[in-house]
Structures are given as C-alpha cells and as structure tokens.
C-alpha cells in the first residue's frame, strides 16, 4: 500500500485509493488534458475537485503541491524509481504520463527522436499560443470583457485566434492528426481548447470557424473517441 501521508495535499483531499495516481483538477481545457490522457492510457487514477468557488487553489494544502495555484496537478505514488512524484503544469504532466512505462503501448509520444521533438513543438504551440489566446478571447467574449465598450481587446484576441486556427488548418490538411496517422499528446493538448472555444465560449461565428474545415473535421474525430468522452466528464470532478 502506498503511503502519501507526507504530502500535505492529502489532508484536504484524502486518497481513498493511495496506490492510484491522484489528480487535482477541474473540467477546464487544461484540466481535461490530463484526464483524457489518463483515460487514453488506461492508467488508474483518483480525481479530486479543486473548487474555484471556494478558492481551493489558494489553500495551503494545494499550494504545497503547486505554488503557482493552477490546475491541474498530480501526485503519482509510483513515480520514477518507485518514489512518489508531485507534478504540475499540464504540458509537463502530459509528457510525464506518455513516458511512463505502463503507457508505452499507446505511444502518445513517438519514440523516434525527430518525431518526438516535432510532437513537443506542437505541444508548445498549444501552451504558448492556443491556450493563452483563446482563454483571453473567452474572457472578452463570454465573461466580464463582453461588457467593455471598447471592443479592441476582444478583436485583438479574435484576430490572433483566427491566425492560430489557420496554422492548425494548414497543418491538418491531408493529415488524420497533428502528427499524421499518429494520435499524440499534441492532439490531447490542442483540441480541448478548440472544443471550449466553440462549445463553451460560443465564439465560432466570431472567429469564422467555417473557414477552417480541417480543424472542425479533426475536432469531431477527437470528440468521437470514447476515452476523450470519459476524460471530458472528469469522473469525480464534474
């Protein structure tokens, strides 16, 4: 039996199954990246809801795991060398999960060095561009920003989102996934944000999604995956 009692976060969110990977998250685009990867890889995990309504992310227990007070974060009782590992930042977590020995069968991160770095390139594209830009667009289009009389901030992020969609549309032309036939952590990183842009932020018309048919095609293929559907539901979090 794994002992996680030395990690302060388990005092606020006790581990019912301490032998399983512990996920601290919410069903946001960044949060579901990790639950989708876990479902795709078939890795046992226990999900804990970090409620923004009660500001759980600022609690001493959560900050003991992630000083940056953001979800998702994980605590893996079977880290490298069998030593528990705490990890945060969704991109880092995706790489870590894809490299776990139990995950090698699915190959969410190619073993070939050149393809591996190309996959990481698209992962960083999401982290540095897709997520931040679409998140800001969501604020100005759906949330408080929609009440601002000055629409220049919204239009700035809408224009940059359209540019990013154009990059993705070109990349996906003639490809099944971002890396061709191989489904990878790059897809798991990018498409929750596209899904959120259209189905939560309701910004499809604003960004002219009809101009990006390849993005829409691959998004639907992504959403059709059973593991994606399970991961989007975030067991224990919704």
C-alpha positions as a Python dict, from the first residue, in 0.01 Angstrom:
ca = {
    (1, 'X'): (0, 0, 0),
    (2, 'X'): (138, 341, -98),
    (3, 'X'): (180, 597, 180),
    (4, 'X'): (106, 952, 69),
    (5, 'X'): (58, 1095, 418),
    (6, 'X'): (374, 1305, 396),
    (7, 'X'): (209, 1517, 123),
    (8, 'X'): (4, 1795, 283),
    (9, 'X'): (-244, 1797, -4),
    (10, 'X'): (-380, 1461, 108),
    (11, 'X'): (-505, 1620, 431),
    (12, 'X'): (-756, 1828, 239),
    (13, 'X'): (-819, 1568, -31),
    (14, 'X'): (-767, 1225, 132),
    (15, 'X'): (-667, 948, -105),
    (16, 'X'): (-924, 670, -97),
    (17, 'X'): (-700, 472, -331),
    (18, 'X'): (-345, 579, -247),
    (19, 'X'): (-200, 325, -489),
    (20, 'X'): (-351, 521, -779),
    (21, 'X'): (-231, 841, -939),
    (22, 'X'): (-403, 1137, -769),
    (23, 'X'): (-542, 1409, -997),
    (24, 'X'): (-633, 1753, -862),
    (25, 'X'): (-830, 1938, -1124),
    (26, 'X'): (-1147, 2083, -1275),
    (27, 'X'): (-1315, 2024, -1615),
    (28, 'X'): (-1142, 2316, -1787),
    (29, 'X'): (-946, 2284, -2115),
    (30, 'X'): (-620, 2248, -1925),
    (31, 'X'): (-776, 2018, -1667),
    (32, 'X'): (-925, 1774, -1915),
    (33, 'X'): (-596, 1735, -2100),
    (34, 'X'): (-474, 1521, -1813),
    (35, 'X'): (-793, 1322, -1753),
    (36, 'X'): (-815, 1247, -2127),
    (37, 'X'): (-453, 1129, -2133),
    (38, 'X'): (-514, 910, -1829),
    (39, 'X'): (-823, 760, -1990),
    (40, 'X'): (-646, 705, -2323),
    (41, 'X'): (-355, 533, -2148),
    (42, 'X'): (-577, 330, -1916),
    (43, 'X'): (-382, 444, -1610),
    (44, 'X'): (-577, 409, -1282),
    (45, 'X'): (-635, 744, -1114),
    (46, 'X'): (-839, 913, -846),
    (47, 'X'): (-983, 1256, -924),
    (48, 'X'): (-1021, 1536, -671),
    (49, 'X'): (-1216, 1853, -742),
    (50, 'X'): (-1028, 2177, -676),
    (51, 'X'): (-1317, 2419, -643),
    (52, 'X'): (-1252, 2771, -764),
    (53, 'X'): (-1579, 2880, -600),
    (54, 'X'): (-1428, 2813, -257),
    (55, 'X'): (-1078, 2916, -372),
    (56, 'X'): (-933, 2573, -307),
    (57, 'X'): (-645, 2661, -538),
    (58, 'X'): (-518, 2912, -277),
    (59, 'X'): (-539, 2672, 16),
    (60, 'X'): (-211, 2585, 192),
    (61, 'X'): (-265, 2221, 102),
    (62, 'X'): (-294, 2285, -271),
    (63, 'X'): (-9, 2536, -271),
    (64, 'X'): (209, 2273, -106),
    (65, 'X'): (178, 2077, -431),
    (66, 'X'): (158, 2364, -681),
    (67, 'X'): (291, 2702, -564),
    (68, 'X'): (155, 2852, -888),
    (69, 'X'): (-204, 2785, -767),
    (70, 'X'): (-322, 2645, -1103),
    (71, 'X'): (-490, 2320, -1202),
    (72, 'X'): (-421, 2050, -1298),
    (73, 'X'): (-168, 1892, -1067),
    (74, 'X'): (-92, 1528, -996),
    (75, 'X'): (62, 1314, -725),
    (76, 'X'): (188, 984, -861),
    (77, 'X'): (261, 724, -591),
    (78, 'X'): (460, 527, -849),
    (79, 'X'): (698, 795, -971),
    (80, 'X'): (1046, 736, -1113),
    (81, 'X'): (1227, 472, -913),
    (82, 'X'): (906, 391, -727),
    (83, 'X'): (925, 722, -537),
    (84, 'X'): (608, 938, -526),
    (85, 'X'): (623, 1237, -760),
    (86, 'X'): (424, 1562, -742),
    (87, 'X'): (392, 1746, -1072),
    (88, 'X'): (210, 2049, -1212),
    (89, 'X'): (178, 2228, -1548),
    (90, 'X'): (-44, 2038, -1790),
    (91, 'X'): (217, 2013, -2066),
    (92, 'X'): (477, 1868, -1831),
    (93, 'X'): (220, 1623, -1697),
    (94, 'X'): (129, 1506, -2049),
    (95, 'X'): (494, 1435, -2130),
    (96, 'X'): (540, 1255, -1800),
    (97, 'X'): (233, 1035, -1847),
    (98, 'X'): (327, 949, -2205),
    (99, 'X'): (670, 835, -2086),
    (100, 'X'): (551, 615, -1800),
    (101, 'X'): (646, 251, -1864),
    (102, 'X'): (280, 147, -1845),
    (103, 'X'): (196, 396, -2122),
    (104, 'X'): (437, 280, -2390),
    (105, 'X'): (184, 59, -2569),
    (106, 'X'): (-20, 355, -2697),
    (107, 'X'): (281, 573, -2789),
    (108, 'X'): (124, 913, -2729),
    (109, 'X'): (477, 1048, -2762),
    (110, 'X'): (670, 893, -3053),
    (111, 'X'): (987, 701, -2972),
    (112, 'X'): (1163, 830, -3284),
    (113, 'X'): (1370, 1133, -3177),
    (114, 'X'): (1275, 1359, -3468),
    (115, 'X'): (903, 1281, -3438),
    (116, 'X'): (925, 1322, -3061),
    (117, 'X'): (1058, 1676, -3091),
    (118, 'X'): (805, 1762, -3360),
    (119, 'X'): (528, 1646, -3126),
    (120, 'X'): (672, 1858, -2846),
    (121, 'X'): (680, 2150, -3089),
    (122, 'X'): (302, 2130, -3134),
    (123, 'X'): (252, 2081, -2762),
    (124, 'X'): (443, 2405, -2700),
    (125, 'X'): (238, 2573, -2976),
    (126, 'X'): (-71, 2499, -2771),
    (127, 'X'): (80, 2608, -2442),
    (128, 'X'): (231, 2930, -2576),
    (129, 'X'): (-39, 3031, -2823),
    (130, 'X'): (-365, 2838, -2844),
    (131, 'X'): (-439, 2828, -2471),
    (132, 'X'): (-347, 3184, -2373),
    (133, 'X'): (-506, 3349, -2677),
    (134, 'X'): (-829, 3150, -2671),
    (135, 'X'): (-854, 3194, -2295),
    (136, 'X'): (-829, 3572, -2332),
    (137, 'X'): (-1084, 3566, -2614),
    (138, 'X'): (-1320, 3370, -2389),
    (139, 'X'): (-1287, 3637, -2119),
    (140, 'X'): (-1364, 3924, -2354),
    (141, 'X'): (-1637, 3741, -2547),
    (142, 'X'): (-1824, 3540, -2283),
    (143, 'X'): (-1733, 3675, -1943),
    (144, 'X'): (-1674, 4022, -1795),
    (145, 'X'): (-1496, 4152, -2102),
    (146, 'X'): (-1815, 4141, -2308),
    (147, 'X'): (-1940, 4444, -2111),
    (148, 'X'): (-1645, 4662, -2212),
    (149, 'X'): (-1744, 4932, -2456),
    (150, 'X'): (-1400, 4921, -2616),
    (151, 'X'): (-1400, 4609, -2835),
    (152, 'X'): (-1037, 4639, -2942),
    (153, 'X'): (-911, 4388, -2682),
    (154, 'X'): (-1171, 4131, -2789),
    (155, 'X'): (-1098, 4190, -3155),
    (156, 'X'): (-724, 4158, -3095),
    (157, 'X'): (-765, 3813, -2941),
    (158, 'X'): (-1022, 3711, -3202),
    (159, 'X'): (-777, 3800, -3479),
    (160, 'X'): (-494, 3608, -3315),
    (161, 'X'): (-722, 3310, -3259),
    (162, 'X'): (-814, 3313, -3629),
    (163, 'X'): (-445, 3319, -3716),
    (164, 'X'): (-377, 3020, -3492),
    (165, 'X'): (-672, 2832, -3640),
    (166, 'X'): (-526, 2900, -3982),
    (167, 'X'): (-194, 2748, -3877),
    (168, 'X'): (-375, 2439, -3746),
    (169, 'X'): (-596, 2414, -4054),
    (170, 'X'): (-295, 2414, -4283),
    (171, 'X'): (-114, 2158, -4069),
    (172, 'X'): (-412, 1922, -4063),
    (173, 'X'): (-473, 1929, -4437),
    (174, 'X'): (-416, 1574, -4558),
    (175, 'X'): (-342, 1452, -4205),
    (176, 'X'): (-554, 1249, -3968),
    (177, 'X'): (-399, 1414, -3661),
    (178, 'X'): (-138, 1682, -3598),
    (179, 'X'): (138, 1424, -3639),
    (180, 'X'): (-25, 1242, -3929),
    (181, 'X'): (-166, 898, -3854),
    (182, 'X'): (-26, 905, -3500),
    (183, 'X'): (-253, 1038, -3225),
    (184, 'X'): (-35, 1212, -2967),
    (185, 'X'): (-27, 1439, -2664),
    (186, 'X'): (-22, 1731, -2909),
    (187, 'X'): (-381, 1648, -3009),
    (188, 'X'): (-478, 1597, -2646),
    (189, 'X'): (-339, 1944, -2569),
    (190, 'X'): (-489, 2135, -2863),
    (191, 'X'): (-840, 2004, -2914),
    (192, 'X'): (-990, 2060, -2568),
    (193, 'X'): (-919, 2429, -2631),
    (194, 'X'): (-1086, 2422, -2974),
    (195, 'X'): (-1383, 2243, -2820),
    (196, 'X'): (-1402, 2504, -2545),
    (197, 'X'): (-1374, 2788, -2795),
    (198, 'X'): (-1678, 2664, -2987),
    (199, 'X'): (-1898, 2490, -2734),
    (200, 'X'): (-1834, 2684, -2413),
    (201, 'X'): (-1720, 3028, -2521),
    (202, 'X'): (-1959, 3020, -2818),
    (203, 'X'): (-1707, 3206, -3030),
    (204, 'X'): (-1736, 3002, -3350),
    (205, 'X'): (-1906, 3275, -3551),
    (206, 'X'): (-1674, 3543, -3413),
    (207, 'X'): (-1363, 3359, -3530),
    (208, 'X'): (-1517, 3233, -3856),
    (209, 'X'): (-1480, 2864, -3777),
    (210, 'X'): (-1642, 2772, -4111),
    (211, 'X'): (-1319, 2891, -4276),
    (212, 'X'): (-1125, 2614, -4102),
    (213, 'X'): (-1287, 2285, -4211),
    (214, 'X'): (-981, 2072, -4133),
    (215, 'X'): (-985, 2188, -3772),
    (216, 'X'): (-1357, 2109, -3745),
    (217, 'X'): (-1303, 1766, -3901),
    (218, 'X'): (-1030, 1663, -3659),
    (219, 'X'): (-1212, 1813, -3361),
    (220, 'X'): (-1507, 1584, -3435),
    (221, 'X'): (-1277, 1282, -3465),
    (222, 'X'): (-1126, 1379, -3131),
    (223, 'X'): (-1465, 1414, -2961),
    (224, 'X'): (-1574, 1077, -3102),
    (225, 'X'): (-1302, 892, -2911),
    (226, 'X'): (-1451, 705, -2610),
    (227, 'X'): (-1153, 793, -2389),
    (228, 'X'): (-1196, 1161, -2475),
    (229, 'X'): (-1562, 1144, -2383),
    (230, 'X'): (-1474, 986, -2048),
    (231, 'X'): (-1197, 1236, -1986),
    (232, 'X'): (-1421, 1533, -2063),
    (233, 'X'): (-1665, 1412, -1799),
    (234, 'X'): (-1380, 1416, -1545),
    (235, 'X'): (-1501, 1141, -1310),
    (236, 'X'): (-1536, 1288, -962),
    (237, 'X'): (-1489, 1645, -1083),
    (238, 'X'): (-1800, 1746, -1276),
}
